[in-house]
Amino acid sequence: MLNRLYIIVGVLAILLLAAAFVVPSFIPWGQYRDRLSAIAGEVLGAPVRVEGDGAVSLRPRPKLSVSNVSAGPAADPNLTVERVEADFSLIDFLRDRYNVTRLQLDGPTVSIDVAADGTVDTGIALAKAVNSNISVANAVVTAGSVRLRDGRSGETYIASGVSGELKLEALRGPFSFQGTGNVDGAVYALRVTTGQLDAEGGGTLAMNLRPVDDHFTLSAEGYLKSGLAPGFTGTMTYRQPPAREGAQDAGQGDLVMTSKVEASPNKVLLSDYVVIPDENRAATRLLGAADVTLGKDMAFNAVISGGLLALPPRDATAEQAVEPYELVRLLRELPLPAAPGIRGTIGLDVAEVNLRAFSLRNVRLDATAHDGDWTVRGLTGILPGDTRVALAGEVTTDTGRPEFSGTLSLKSARLDALSTMWRKPAEGNPLFGMPGSIAARIDLVGETLRLRAEKARLLGYPSFAAYKLDDTMA
């Protein structure tokens, strides 16, 4: 009797196992293709097409696989997915209830179009409510891409190799994505979280972006408005650690910038920003505002002001050796100026700039950026002895070092006070109370500084000369 029971149980197990292989082939896939397309279109607010093959598998867990999925206009869809795999409850699936426990999107491509008037078309508008019984716990994205096509400039910006995890707590949020992507050969890590979308389709947003080498981090949080004219209003923080390799000061802190942000497809406005060049020396800070115009003629404009700006101290543990003139040493240590990829202007007004060996007071700078270089339209300041300094010219970085070519004007009321910058005052100094001036061409090439005086007046007499300072002079 017991043996017969074992035989019956064994036969039932074999039948169930066979059913797991046979039943999926009897599931009417064509019927579910149209049903799934209709549900997805209802959620995304755009027509969805499943043009590839589909399959249902019951082992090792119920799974639905489809390929060649697209959403949006048929001729130019805004969303395409090469392959979709969904794990679900079989009983719920057969009851027309779609409880997706895991969703994998292979090769998704999202296309966003910006028209000539700045309006944005994503091709997708999430529904405020759906009649279908559908829920998605999380989704895994692999080998995806995002394309931003700007009709104003004709440029297309692409983020490729996008992979990560997308969590959807409800059809209208909250949402979150954490993953990586490649932009222009650089790999970035991105984390984005949103709150539940409101009736207008907007909601809170928080994001964090950093390259994989961690040479900077950018975070922002605020309110994101959706629609044809989307916008973001909130705050941002930019943090850049110092280069530790060959750093001059092991105690140097991060550069930190915080600001209010208002962003739209046409302009980004940074108002009331604060820049701390060295987080460990918070007393040195700069204030200002900036705006970036987007579109065909991209440009920026920034104004900066502050009380004190100082170079970081040199490394006290470095090997001491015979050094050249302090001016040449300073020029040798100049960092490469940031070269923005767009044109723009910058205005700087700082009460004092500490250059270690001396300070420059009442500094004002007016410069423009173009083609990766800078044009200094005017740099003025005051040195000891009531000495007025004015500089103008071109700054280039083609050689990997900052180079300058332009004009220098220096007019001093007291040469004896000015000379204390490089020598100790002596008794009976013939420069005492004497004025002087010089107008010269100035060129900085590598570690060599050349002055060619066009007009000079020293000790009350006109003088014409050429001067050269380089790293071999001590």
Short mmCIF file of C-alpha atoms in Angstrom, two decimals:
data_model
loop_
_atom_site.label_atom_id
_atom_site.label_comp_id
_atom_site.label_asym_id
_atom_site.label_seq_id
_atom_site.Cartn_x
_atom_site.Cartn_y
_atom_site.Cartn_z
CA MET A 1 0.00 0.00 0.00
CA LEU A 2 2.80 2.35 0.94
CA ASN A 3 4.65 1.54 -2.25
CA ARG A 4 1.59 2.49 -4.32
CA LEU A 5 1.45 5.85 -2.51
CA TYR A 6 5.11 6.52 -3.37
CA ILE A 7 4.41 5.62 -6.98
CA ILE A 8 1.44 8.02 -7.13
CA VAL A 9 3.49 10.88 -5.60
CA GLY A 10 6.34 10.18 -8.01
CA VAL A 11 4.02 10.24 -11.00
CA LEU A 12 2.50 13.54 -9.89
CA ALA A 13 5.99 15.05 -9.46
CA ILE A 14 6.94 13.91 -12.95
CA LEU A 15 3.74 15.40 -14.38
CA LEU A 16 4.38 18.72 -12.62
CA LEU A 17 7.95 18.80 -13.87
CA ALA A 18 6.79 18.01 -17.39
CA ALA A 19 4.15 20.72 -17.13
CA ALA A 20 6.86 23.25 -16.30
CA PHE A 21 8.39 22.53 -19.71
CA VAL A 22 5.22 22.06 -21.71
CA VAL A 23 2.75 24.64 -20.33
CA PRO A 24 4.72 27.76 -21.42
CA SER A 25 4.43 26.68 -25.05
CA PHE A 26 0.63 26.79 -24.74
CA ILE A 27 0.51 30.31 -23.28
CA PRO A 28 -0.92 32.62 -26.00
CA TRP A 29 2.03 35.05 -26.25
CA GLY A 30 0.40 37.18 -28.96
CA GLN A 31 -2.51 37.97 -26.65
CA TYR A 32 -0.19 39.07 -23.84
CA ARG A 33 2.02 41.09 -26.22
CA ASP A 34 -0.85 43.48 -26.96
CA ARG A 35 -1.92 43.51 -23.32
CA LEU A 36 1.57 44.35 -22.02
CA SER A 37 2.03 47.04 -24.69
CA ALA A 38 -1.25 48.65 -23.67
CA ILE A 39 -0.31 48.61 -19.97
CA ALA A 40 3.15 50.08 -20.62
CA GLY A 41 1.67 52.76 -22.87
CA GLU A 42 -0.84 53.67 -20.18
CA VAL A 43 1.95 54.09 -17.63
CA LEU A 44 4.37 56.03 -19.88
CA GLY A 45 1.76 58.17 -21.60
CA ALA A 46 3.14 57.19 -25.02
CA PRO A 47 2.51 54.35 -27.48
CA VAL A 48 4.62 51.28 -26.70
CA ARG A 49 5.51 48.61 -29.26
CA VAL A 50 6.93 45.11 -28.66
CA GLU A 51 8.34 44.17 -32.05
CA GLY A 52 10.61 41.29 -31.11
CA ASP A 53 10.06 37.77 -29.90
CA GLY A 54 8.63 36.94 -26.50
CA ALA A 55 8.92 33.92 -24.27
CA VAL A 56 7.61 32.70 -20.94
CA SER A 57 9.62 30.41 -18.68
CA LEU A 58 8.60 28.76 -15.42
CA ARG A 59 12.06 27.62 -14.37
CA PRO A 60 13.83 28.31 -12.14
CA ARG A 61 11.21 31.00 -11.48
CA PRO A 62 8.40 32.48 -13.60
CA LYS A 63 9.99 34.83 -16.14
CA LEU A 64 8.84 36.84 -19.15
CA SER A 65 11.34 37.87 -21.84
CA VAL A 66 10.70 40.26 -24.74
CA SER A 67 12.97 42.05 -27.21
CA ASN A 68 12.94 45.19 -29.37
CA VAL A 69 10.69 47.37 -27.25
CA SER A 70 10.15 51.03 -28.14
CA ALA A 71 8.05 53.94 -26.88
CA GLY A 72 7.15 57.24 -28.49
CA PRO A 73 6.74 58.07 -32.19
CA ALA A 74 7.30 55.00 -34.36
CA ALA A 75 9.62 56.85 -36.76
CA ASP A 76 11.81 58.33 -34.01
CA PRO A 77 11.10 56.71 -30.61
CA ASN A 78 12.27 58.42 -27.44
CA LEU A 79 12.82 55.11 -25.63
CA THR A 80 14.12 51.82 -26.99
CA VAL A 81 15.12 48.65 -25.13
CA GLU A 82 16.94 45.78 -26.77
CA ARG A 83 15.75 43.18 -24.27
CA VAL A 84 13.45 43.09 -21.24
CA GLU A 85 13.31 40.32 -18.66
CA ALA A 86 10.74 40.34 -15.86
CA ASP A 87 10.35 37.98 -12.93
CA PHE A 88 6.78 37.73 -11.72
CA SER A 89 4.21 35.65 -9.90
CA LEU A 90 2.73 33.10 -12.32
CA ILE A 91 -0.66 32.96 -10.63
CA ASP A 92 -0.94 36.77 -10.67
CA PHE A 93 0.18 36.84 -14.31
CA LEU A 94 -2.53 34.40 -15.36
CA ARG A 95 -5.05 36.52 -13.45
CA ASP A 96 -3.99 39.65 -15.38
CA ARG A 97 -2.17 41.01 -12.33
CA TYR A 98 1.45 42.01 -12.96
CA ASN A 99 3.51 41.95 -9.78
CA VAL A 100 7.05 42.31 -11.14
CA THR A 101 9.61 41.33 -8.52
CA ARG A 102 12.63 41.98 -10.74
CA LEU A 103 12.97 43.84 -14.04
CA GLN A 104 16.11 43.83 -16.20
CA LEU A 105 16.53 46.30 -19.06
CA ASP A 106 19.35 45.45 -21.47
CA GLY A 107 20.52 48.16 -23.86
CA PRO A 108 17.94 50.88 -23.13
CA THR A 109 18.35 54.17 -25.02
CA VAL A 110 16.64 57.36 -23.88
CA SER A 111 16.51 60.27 -26.35
CA ILE A 112 15.72 63.81 -25.19
CA ASP A 113 15.17 66.59 -27.73
CA VAL A 114 15.63 70.30 -27.08
CA ALA A 115 13.91 72.44 -29.71
CA ALA A 116 15.15 75.74 -31.09
CA ASP A 117 12.96 77.65 -28.64
CA GLY A 118 14.34 75.73 -25.67
CA THR A 119 11.37 73.44 -25.09
CA VAL A 120 12.18 69.87 -24.06
CA ASP A 121 10.51 66.76 -25.48
CA THR A 122 11.08 63.46 -23.65
CA GLY A 123 8.21 61.68 -25.39
CA ILE A 124 7.03 60.33 -22.03
CA ALA A 125 4.41 61.67 -19.60
CA LEU A 126 3.81 59.45 -16.57
CA ALA A 127 0.12 58.83 -15.96
CA LYS A 128 -1.41 60.21 -12.78
CA ALA A 129 -3.31 56.95 -12.30
CA VAL A 130 -3.63 53.61 -14.11
CA ASN A 131 -6.42 51.07 -14.23
CA SER A 132 -4.14 48.06 -14.62
CA ASN A 133 -2.87 45.99 -11.70
CA ILE A 134 0.87 46.49 -12.10
CA SER A 135 3.74 47.04 -9.68
CA VAL A 136 7.53 46.98 -10.08
CA ALA A 137 9.86 46.47 -7.14
CA ASN A 138 13.17 47.39 -8.84
CA ALA A 139 14.89 47.37 -12.20
CA VAL A 140 18.45 46.64 -13.30
CA VAL A 141 19.81 48.67 -16.21
CA THR A 142 22.75 47.37 -18.27
CA ALA A 143 24.60 48.90 -21.25
CA GLY A 144 22.20 51.80 -21.59
CA SER A 145 22.65 55.25 -23.10
CA VAL A 146 21.14 58.71 -22.86
CA ARG A 147 21.15 61.07 -25.87
CA LEU A 148 20.47 64.79 -25.57
CA ARG A 149 19.91 66.38 -28.98
CA ASP A 150 20.09 70.17 -28.89
CA GLY A 151 18.31 71.70 -31.85
CA ARG A 152 19.72 75.14 -31.03
CA SER A 153 23.36 74.23 -31.54
CA GLY A 154 23.00 71.01 -33.53
CA GLU A 155 25.09 69.18 -30.93
CA THR A 156 24.29 65.73 -29.55
CA TYR A 157 25.52 64.86 -26.07
CA ILE A 158 25.76 61.14 -25.25
CA ALA A 159 26.18 59.26 -21.99
CA SER A 160 26.98 55.64 -22.86
CA GLY A 161 27.57 52.46 -20.88
CA VAL A 162 24.90 53.44 -18.35
CA SER A 163 24.42 50.63 -15.84
CA GLY A 164 22.88 50.59 -12.40
CA GLU A 165 19.83 49.89 -10.29
CA LEU A 166 16.55 51.72 -10.63
CA LYS A 167 14.04 51.53 -7.78
CA LEU A 168 10.37 52.40 -8.27
CA GLU A 169 8.37 52.42 -5.08
CA ALA A 170 5.26 53.48 -7.00
CA LEU A 171 4.37 54.42 -10.57
CA ARG A 172 4.66 58.13 -9.70
CA GLY A 173 7.54 57.80 -7.31
CA PRO A 174 9.52 57.98 -5.26
CA PHE A 175 12.25 56.91 -7.71
CA SER A 176 15.96 56.35 -7.27
CA PHE A 177 18.85 55.41 -9.54
CA GLN A 178 22.41 54.55 -8.64
CA GLY A 179 24.91 53.56 -11.28
CA THR A 180 27.70 54.60 -13.64
CA GLY A 181 28.06 55.98 -17.15
CA ASN A 182 30.65 57.16 -19.66
CA VAL A 183 30.77 60.72 -21.03
CA ASP A 184 33.55 61.69 -23.47
CA GLY A 185 35.75 58.81 -22.30
CA ALA A 186 35.40 59.58 -18.57
CA VAL A 187 33.45 57.31 -16.23
CA TYR A 188 31.14 58.94 -13.69
CA ALA A 189 29.10 57.60 -10.79
CA LEU A 190 25.61 59.04 -10.37
CA ARG A 191 23.05 58.77 -7.60
CA VAL A 192 19.60 60.36 -8.07
CA THR A 193 16.58 60.20 -5.78
CA THR A 194 13.19 61.87 -6.18
CA GLY A 195 10.11 62.25 -4.06
CA GLN A 196 6.60 61.40 -5.14
CA LEU A 197 5.48 63.43 -8.16
CA ASP A 198 2.82 66.06 -7.52
CA ALA A 199 -0.21 66.86 -9.69
CA GLU A 200 1.91 69.01 -12.04
CA GLY A 201 4.49 66.24 -12.51
CA GLY A 202 7.18 67.90 -10.42
CA GLY A 203 8.83 66.81 -7.20
CA THR A 204 11.86 67.00 -4.97
CA LEU A 205 15.18 65.84 -6.37
CA ALA A 206 18.58 65.09 -4.89
CA MET A 207 21.62 64.05 -6.93
CA ASN A 208 25.31 63.32 -6.49
CA LEU A 209 27.81 63.12 -9.35
CA ARG A 210 31.48 62.19 -9.17
CA PRO A 211 34.11 60.77 -11.51
CA VAL A 212 35.50 57.37 -10.57
CA ASP A 213 38.87 58.94 -9.67
CA ASP A 214 37.08 61.19 -7.12
CA HIS A 215 38.82 64.36 -8.27
CA PHE A 216 35.57 66.24 -7.62
CA THR A 217 32.02 65.72 -6.39
CA LEU A 218 28.92 67.69 -7.33
CA SER A 219 25.70 67.41 -5.34
CA ALA A 220 22.41 69.27 -5.62
CA GLU A 221 18.99 69.14 -4.06
CA GLY A 222 15.79 71.08 -4.65
CA TYR A 223 12.56 71.03 -6.66
CA LEU A 224 12.35 69.81 -10.26
CA LYS A 225 9.53 71.07 -12.47
CA SER A 226 8.63 68.88 -15.45
CA GLY A 227 6.94 69.69 -18.75
CA LEU A 228 8.03 71.33 -22.00
CA ALA A 229 9.88 74.02 -20.02
CA PRO A 230 11.42 72.10 -17.11
CA GLY A 231 13.31 73.87 -14.37
CA PHE A 232 15.23 73.22 -11.19
CA THR A 233 15.43 75.43 -8.11
CA GLY A 234 17.59 74.49 -5.15
CA THR A 235 21.14 74.44 -3.83
CA MET A 236 24.40 72.87 -4.98
CA THR A 237 27.76 71.96 -3.48
CA TYR A 238 30.96 71.43 -5.46
CA ARG A 239 33.96 69.86 -3.73
CA GLN A 240 37.44 69.36 -5.18
CA PRO A 241 40.25 67.78 -3.13
CA PRO A 242 43.82 68.98 -3.69
CA ALA A 243 46.18 66.92 -5.81
CA ARG A 244 48.02 64.86 -3.22
CA GLU A 245 50.76 63.74 -5.57
CA GLY A 246 53.48 66.34 -5.23
CA ALA A 247 51.21 68.54 -3.12
CA GLN A 248 52.87 71.55 -1.56
CA ASP A 249 51.02 71.23 1.73
CA ALA A 250 49.83 67.94 3.19
CA GLY A 251 47.38 69.88 5.37
CA GLN A 252 45.69 71.64 2.47
CA GLY A 253 41.92 71.14 2.48
CA ASP A 254 39.33 70.77 -0.24
CA LEU A 255 38.09 73.56 -2.43
CA VAL A 256 34.39 73.95 -1.61
CA MET A 257 31.76 75.95 -3.47
CA THR A 258 28.14 76.29 -2.32
CA SER A 259 25.41 78.22 -4.11
CA LYS A 260 21.75 78.66 -4.80
CA VAL A 261 20.79 77.35 -8.24
CA GLU A 262 18.10 78.20 -10.75
CA ALA A 263 18.34 76.12 -13.92
CA SER A 264 16.29 75.98 -17.10
CA PRO A 265 17.00 74.75 -20.65
CA ASN A 266 18.16 78.28 -21.53
CA LYS A 267 20.18 79.41 -18.53
CA VAL A 268 21.80 78.32 -15.28
CA LEU A 269 22.02 80.98 -12.56
CA LEU A 270 24.28 80.63 -9.52
CA SER A 271 23.34 83.36 -7.07
CA ASP A 272 25.02 84.17 -3.77
CA TYR A 273 27.70 81.53 -4.13
CA VAL A 274 30.52 81.09 -1.62
CA VAL A 275 33.91 79.68 -2.61
CA ILE A 276 36.38 78.50 0.03
CA PRO A 277 39.69 77.71 -1.76
CA ASP A 278 40.98 75.78 1.28
CA GLU A 279 38.44 74.21 3.60
CA ASN A 280 41.05 74.10 6.37
CA ARG A 281 41.41 77.88 6.16
CA ALA A 282 37.80 78.97 6.14
CA ALA A 283 38.74 82.64 6.70
CA THR A 284 39.79 82.79 3.05
CA ARG A 285 36.54 82.90 1.13
CA LEU A 286 35.15 84.50 -1.99
CA LEU A 287 31.60 85.60 -2.75
CA GLY A 288 29.88 86.22 -6.05
CA ALA A 289 27.33 85.29 -8.67
CA ALA A 290 27.46 83.67 -12.10
CA ASP A 291 25.23 82.70 -14.98
CA VAL A 292 25.70 80.30 -17.90
CA THR A 293 23.76 80.77 -21.13
CA LEU A 294 22.91 77.46 -22.82
CA GLY A 295 22.17 76.74 -26.45
CA LYS A 296 23.89 77.73 -29.67
CA ASP A 297 26.00 80.56 -28.25
CA MET A 298 27.03 79.10 -24.88
CA ALA A 299 28.72 81.63 -22.62
CA PHE A 300 29.28 82.43 -18.97
CA ASN A 301 29.62 85.54 -16.86
CA ALA A 302 30.95 85.58 -13.31
CA VAL A 303 31.76 88.19 -10.68
CA ILE A 304 33.87 87.42 -7.60
CA SER A 305 34.71 89.51 -4.56
CA GLY A 306 36.41 88.89 -1.25
CA GLY A 307 38.57 90.28 1.50
CA LEU A 308 41.65 88.04 1.43
CA LEU A 309 42.94 85.47 -1.02
CA ALA A 310 46.16 83.64 -0.18
CA LEU A 311 48.34 81.01 -1.80
CA PRO A 312 48.71 77.82 0.27
CA PRO A 313 51.95 77.64 2.29
CA ARG A 314 54.85 75.72 0.86
CA ASP A 315 55.70 72.27 2.18
CA ALA A 316 57.90 72.80 5.25
CA THR A 317 59.28 69.24 4.97
CA ALA A 318 60.60 69.73 1.44
CA GLU A 319 64.35 69.69 0.90
CA GLN A 320 65.80 73.18 1.16
CA ALA A 321 68.09 74.35 -1.62
CA VAL A 322 69.32 77.57 -3.16
CA GLU A 323 66.27 79.18 -4.69
CA PRO A 324 66.05 81.75 -7.50
CA TYR A 325 64.56 85.17 -7.10
CA GLU A 326 61.25 84.97 -5.28
CA LEU A 327 59.45 86.35 -8.32
CA VAL A 328 60.86 83.62 -10.57
CA ARG A 329 60.10 81.01 -7.92
CA LEU A 330 56.54 82.25 -7.72
CA LEU A 331 56.12 82.13 -11.49
CA ARG A 332 57.55 78.60 -11.57
CA GLU A 333 54.90 77.45 -9.09
CA LEU A 334 51.97 79.02 -10.90
CA PRO A 335 49.21 76.44 -11.54
CA LEU A 336 47.55 76.11 -14.91
CA PRO A 337 44.53 78.40 -15.08
CA ALA A 338 41.23 76.63 -15.57
CA ALA A 339 40.33 76.57 -19.25
CA PRO A 340 36.54 76.46 -19.68
CA GLY A 341 35.25 74.96 -22.88
CA ILE A 342 33.01 77.96 -23.54
CA ARG A 343 33.64 81.66 -23.89
CA GLY A 344 32.84 84.06 -21.08
CA THR A 345 33.92 86.89 -18.81
CA ILE A 346 35.05 87.10 -15.22
CA GLY A 347 35.42 90.06 -12.91
CA LEU A 348 37.41 89.84 -9.67
CA ASP A 349 37.60 92.37 -6.84
CA VAL A 350 39.70 91.32 -3.83
CA ALA A 351 41.01 93.52 -1.04
CA GLU A 352 44.31 91.63 -0.69
CA VAL A 353 46.09 88.77 -2.46
CA ASN A 354 48.84 87.16 -0.38
CA LEU A 355 51.59 85.82 -2.65
CA ARG A 356 53.72 84.52 0.26
CA ALA A 357 56.69 86.88 -0.11
CA PHE A 358 54.54 89.96 -0.68
CA SER A 359 50.92 91.03 -0.98
CA LEU A 360 48.99 92.84 -3.66
CA ARG A 361 46.21 95.10 -2.38
CA ASN A 362 43.01 96.35 -4.04
CA VAL A 363 43.24 93.75 -6.79
CA ARG A 364 40.86 94.07 -9.71
CA LEU A 365 40.77 91.68 -12.65
CA ASP A 366 38.76 91.81 -15.87
CA ALA A 367 39.34 88.80 -18.15
CA THR A 368 37.64 86.89 -20.95
CA ALA A 369 37.89 83.19 -21.83
CA HIS A 370 38.03 81.95 -25.41
CA ASP A 371 39.25 78.81 -27.17
CA GLY A 372 40.75 77.42 -23.96
CA ASP A 373 42.87 80.54 -23.30
CA TRP A 374 42.37 83.82 -21.44
CA THR A 375 42.63 87.47 -22.38
CA VAL A 376 43.48 89.71 -19.43
CA ARG A 377 41.87 92.99 -20.32
CA GLY A 378 43.01 94.56 -17.08
CA LEU A 379 44.69 93.50 -13.84
CA THR A 380 45.47 96.25 -11.35
CA GLY A 381 46.75 96.31 -7.79
CA ILE A 382 48.88 98.21 -5.27
CA LEU A 383 52.34 97.17 -4.03
CA PRO A 384 54.39 98.70 -1.18
CA GLY A 385 55.48 102.31 -1.68
CA ASP A 386 52.07 103.25 -3.09
CA THR A 387 53.11 101.43 -6.27
CA ARG A 388 50.39 101.07 -8.88
CA VAL A 389 50.64 97.97 -11.07
CA ALA A 390 48.66 97.34 -14.26
CA LEU A 391 48.89 94.24 -16.45
CA ALA A 392 47.16 93.26 -19.70
CA GLY A 393 47.75 90.55 -22.28
CA GLU A 394 47.14 86.95 -23.33
CA VAL A 395 47.44 83.81 -21.18
CA THR A 396 47.99 80.51 -23.02
CA THR A 397 48.51 76.93 -21.84
CA ASP A 398 49.55 75.13 -25.04
CA THR A 399 52.88 73.96 -23.56
CA GLY A 400 51.37 72.57 -20.38
CA ARG A 401 52.54 75.60 -18.38
CA PRO A 402 50.96 79.03 -18.04
CA GLU A 403 52.53 81.51 -20.48
CA PHE A 404 51.84 85.22 -20.76
CA SER A 405 52.51 87.92 -23.32
CA GLY A 406 51.39 91.48 -22.82
CA THR A 407 52.18 94.83 -21.25
CA LEU A 408 53.18 95.92 -17.75
CA SER A 409 52.83 99.35 -16.23
CA LEU A 410 54.33 100.16 -12.83
CA LYS A 411 54.36 103.57 -11.16
CA SER A 412 55.82 103.96 -7.66
CA ALA A 413 55.79 106.98 -5.39
CA ARG A 414 58.56 105.55 -3.16
CA LEU A 415 61.10 103.22 -4.72
CA ASP A 416 62.77 102.63 -1.34
CA ALA A 417 59.58 101.05 0.04
CA LEU A 418 59.10 99.01 -3.13
CA SER A 419 62.70 97.73 -3.01
CA THR A 420 62.11 96.18 0.44
CA MET A 421 60.31 93.39 -1.39
CA TRP A 422 63.68 91.94 -2.52
CA ARG A 423 66.37 93.58 -0.34
CA LYS A 424 66.86 94.91 3.17
CA PRO A 425 66.86 98.71 3.47
CA ALA A 426 70.33 100.21 3.88
CA GLU A 427 71.48 103.45 5.48
CA GLY A 428 71.71 106.32 3.08
CA ASN A 429 69.47 104.58 0.58
CA PRO A 430 69.57 106.72 -2.59
CA LEU A 431 66.07 105.53 -3.44
CA PHE A 432 64.57 107.14 -0.34
CA GLY A 433 61.51 109.17 -1.30
CA MET A 434 62.27 108.81 -5.01
CA PRO A 435 59.49 108.04 -7.52
CA GLY A 436 59.86 105.77 -10.52
CA SER A 437 57.87 104.25 -13.30
CA ILE A 438 58.15 101.71 -16.09
CA ALA A 439 56.05 100.73 -19.08
CA ALA A 440 57.25 97.52 -20.71
CA ARG A 441 56.45 94.51 -22.80
CA ILE A 442 56.42 91.41 -20.64
CA ASP A 443 56.71 87.76 -21.69
CA LEU A 444 56.59 84.67 -19.51
CA VAL A 445 57.79 81.57 -21.38
CA GLY A 446 58.45 78.47 -19.33
CA GLU A 447 60.43 79.65 -16.32
CA THR A 448 61.87 82.72 -18.03
CA LEU A 449 60.48 86.21 -17.52
CA ARG A 450 61.53 88.93 -19.98
CA LEU A 451 60.88 92.65 -19.69
CA ARG A 452 61.53 95.06 -22.55
CA ALA A 453 61.11 98.57 -21.24
CA GLU A 454 59.42 100.89 -23.70
CA LYS A 455 59.41 103.81 -21.32
CA ALA A 456 60.98 104.03 -17.88
CA ARG A 457 61.89 106.75 -15.40
CA LEU A 458 64.25 105.92 -12.53
CA LEU A 459 65.84 108.41 -10.10
CA GLY A 460 64.19 111.21 -12.07
CA TYR A 461 65.88 110.28 -15.37
CA PRO A 462 64.49 108.44 -18.37
CA SER A 463 65.85 104.94 -18.91
CA PHE A 464 65.52 102.30 -21.58
CA ALA A 465 66.59 98.71 -20.92
CA ALA A 466 65.78 95.04 -21.25
CA TYR A 467 65.70 92.60 -18.35
CA LYS A 468 65.65 88.82 -18.09
CA LEU A 469 65.00 86.65 -15.06
CA ASP A 470 65.07 82.87 -15.19
CA ASP A 471 65.54 79.85 -12.93
CA THR A 472 69.35 79.88 -13.34
CA MET A 473 69.64 83.19 -11.47
CA ALA A 474 69.96 82.94 -7.68
#
